[in-house]
Amino acid sequence: MATCTPFQRVLTKRVSMTVWRAPGRINLVGEHTDYNDGFVLPFALEVGCTAVVEPASPGRDGWSVRSAQQAEPVVVRRSGLSAAPDVPEWSRYVLGALWLLTDRGVDVPALDLRVDSDVPSGAGLSSSAALVCSVTRALDDHLGLGLDDDALFALTRDVENDAVGAPTGGMDQLVSLRGEAGHALFCDMRSHETRAVPLDLAGNGLAVLVADTRAPHRHSDGEYGARRSGCEEAARRLGVPALRDVTAADLDDALAQLNDDELRRYVRHVVTEDDRVLSVVRLLDEGRLPDVGPLLTASHISMRDDFRITVPEVDTAVDALHEAGALGARMTGGGFGGCVIGLVSEQSVESAGEAVRAAFADAGFGEPSLFTAAPAAGAHPVAG
Ligand code: GLA
């Protein structure tokens, strides 16, 4: 008997409305390591995106997408990606899954989709992964596709890479799909195996204070792509499949083989960052959360001096958090703006926040937004 791939399965499920929610994320440590096949340790946030999928109103044969954050809906004919019309960028994160499923042989019926997100956009908290993952999970459920964990992850990553055209590395989608409350998610970005690691903030009297610097993202798209191709070039010159294959013990030898200072800095960042992720996971497994602080700070220094993806606003926030007694602080996410996290005692959340505000005022920067974050659940269905 011929076997059916999930994409060819007959669509037998009949439901009127399917609702899923998927979260944004904070990355505790492991920046720009995902597209180097390395290690990351993000956690899912309480804020997220809710996606509703329902059959289109009778007589309408197409896909409509409405966002509570956008004035105009987008309505398109059903098609694959190659025949996709020109639509506003935000809607490509939603329509991308429909286009790719169509390309993979699924006869996706006429549908209405609605999305509503409370992840601040442009803050580096992965509002895009929340959007893509909530829609993809809702579609899989609504259409009865039965995609397994790997297929769901691959589809969400392909939406961002192929349908939107953002060369991101997959960490955000993986944690939005698989995050667990009370835990960070240790991800091997080569095998895509994940393991939930306890992140017991309250039990240690600690908090993750987030400072959204609201710094304008300066040339972030081009810089991200440049870092990614620089890392790939360095791996090619070193004769390894990816920088993940250079270990901390090999680092000096690897650096000695490269004569380009920029590539040397990229390699040093990625190799030491992978090593920091492994060290943080080890400490968390041993129940030594307060001891991870210096590794978070070392990660920031590496992003600032070697990978060169920080901006004055994030460096100012990190310095202010340290001066206010944080155990560790670093920028989180792709860089060139966005959020900084500080590991602080519960008692010092207010004063550490005040210190960041005061430092921003002194430097003449705009007002930052400050809040605490704790690990929440990954994508989950919501009663419709
Ligand atoms: C962005 C990308 C991720 C990852 C981070 C940097 O968030 O979407 O894939 O590369 O930057 O760690």
mmCIF file of N, CA and C and ligand atoms in Angstrom, residues 25 27 30-35 126 160 168-172 224 333-334, ligand 1:
data_model
loop_
_atom_site.group_PDB
_atom_site.id
_atom_site.type_symbol
_atom_site.label_atom_id
_atom_site.label_comp_id
_atom_site.label_asym_id
_atom_site.label_seq_id
_atom_site.Cartn_x
_atom_site.Cartn_y
_atom_site.Cartn_z
ATOM 1 N N ARG A 25 9.577 35.285 22.194
ATOM 2 C CA ARG A 25 10.638 34.631 22.981
ATOM 3 C C ARG A 25 11.681 35.651 23.439
ATOM 4 N N ASN A 27 15.855 35.228 24.247
ATOM 5 C CA ASN A 27 16.962 34.271 24.218
ATOM 6 C C ASN A 27 17.841 34.543 25.427
ATOM 7 N N GLY A 30 23.131 32.468 23.542
ATOM 8 C CA GLY A 30 23.308 31.734 22.285
ATOM 9 C C GLY A 30 22.823 32.588 21.131
ATOM 10 N N GLU A 31 23.608 33.644 20.830
ATOM 11 C CA GLU A 31 23.151 34.583 19.790
ATOM 12 C C GLU A 31 23.956 34.394 18.510
ATOM 13 N N HIS A 32 23.226 34.335 17.398
ATOM 14 C CA HIS A 32 23.817 34.131 16.060
ATOM 15 C C HIS A 32 24.563 32.794 15.984
ATOM 16 N N THR A 33 24.162 31.864 16.821
ATOM 17 C CA THR A 33 24.717 30.515 16.741
ATOM 18 C C THR A 33 23.774 29.580 15.980
ATOM 19 N N ASP A 34 22.484 29.965 15.862
ATOM 20 C CA ASP A 34 21.526 29.000 15.268
ATOM 21 C C ASP A 34 21.843 28.693 13.812
ATOM 22 N N TYR A 35 22.173 29.733 13.019
ATOM 23 C CA TYR A 35 22.452 29.455 11.598
ATOM 24 C C TYR A 35 23.873 28.916 11.400
ATOM 25 N N SER A 126 10.623 38.514 18.753
ATOM 26 C CA SER A 126 10.092 37.529 17.808
ATOM 27 C C SER A 126 8.593 37.568 17.627
ATOM 28 N N GLU A 160 9.393 31.817 6.999
ATOM 29 C CA GLU A 160 10.189 33.027 7.222
ATOM 30 C C GLU A 160 11.315 33.142 6.177
ATOM 31 N N THR A 168 16.714 34.105 8.543
ATOM 32 C CA THR A 168 16.888 33.832 9.973
ATOM 33 C C THR A 168 17.185 32.342 10.205
ATOM 34 N N GLY A 169 17.594 32.016 11.441
ATOM 35 C CA GLY A 169 18.182 30.693 11.668
ATOM 36 C C GLY A 169 17.298 29.642 12.304
ATOM 37 N N GLY A 170 16.057 29.965 12.695
ATOM 38 C CA GLY A 170 15.148 28.927 13.176
ATOM 39 C C GLY A 170 14.932 28.868 14.689
ATOM 40 N N MET A 171 15.820 29.511 15.464
ATOM 41 C CA MET A 171 15.658 29.462 16.922
ATOM 42 C C MET A 171 14.268 29.954 17.363
ATOM 43 N N ASP A 172 13.831 31.065 16.775
ATOM 44 C CA ASP A 172 12.604 31.718 17.254
ATOM 45 C C ASP A 172 11.386 30.810 17.056
ATOM 46 N N TYR A 224 22.478 41.568 9.438
ATOM 47 C CA TYR A 224 22.231 40.165 9.819
ATOM 48 C C TYR A 224 22.729 39.242 8.707
ATOM 49 N N GLY A 333 18.551 38.629 21.184
ATOM 50 C CA GLY A 333 17.996 38.715 19.831
ATOM 51 C C GLY A 333 19.043 39.094 18.796
ATOM 52 N N GLY A 334 18.557 39.439 17.619
ATOM 53 C CA GLY A 334 19.415 39.629 16.457
ATOM 54 C C GLY A 334 20.384 40.790 16.533
HETATM 55 C C1 GLA B 1 17.056 36.637 15.091
HETATM 56 C C2 GLA B 1 16.839 35.411 14.208
HETATM 57 C C3 GLA B 1 17.283 34.139 14.917
HETATM 58 C C4 GLA B 1 18.682 34.270 15.489
HETATM 59 C C5 GLA B 1 18.812 35.579 16.275
HETATM 60 C C6 GLA B 1 20.218 35.810 16.726
HETATM 61 O O1 GLA B 1 16.191 36.580 16.173
HETATM 62 O O2 GLA B 1 15.483 35.296 13.864
HETATM 63 O O3 GLA B 1 17.201 33.051 14.012
HETATM 64 O O4 GLA B 1 19.654 34.178 14.491
HETATM 65 O O5 GLA B 1 18.400 36.695 15.523
HETATM 66 O O6 GLA B 1 20.594 34.879 17.679
#
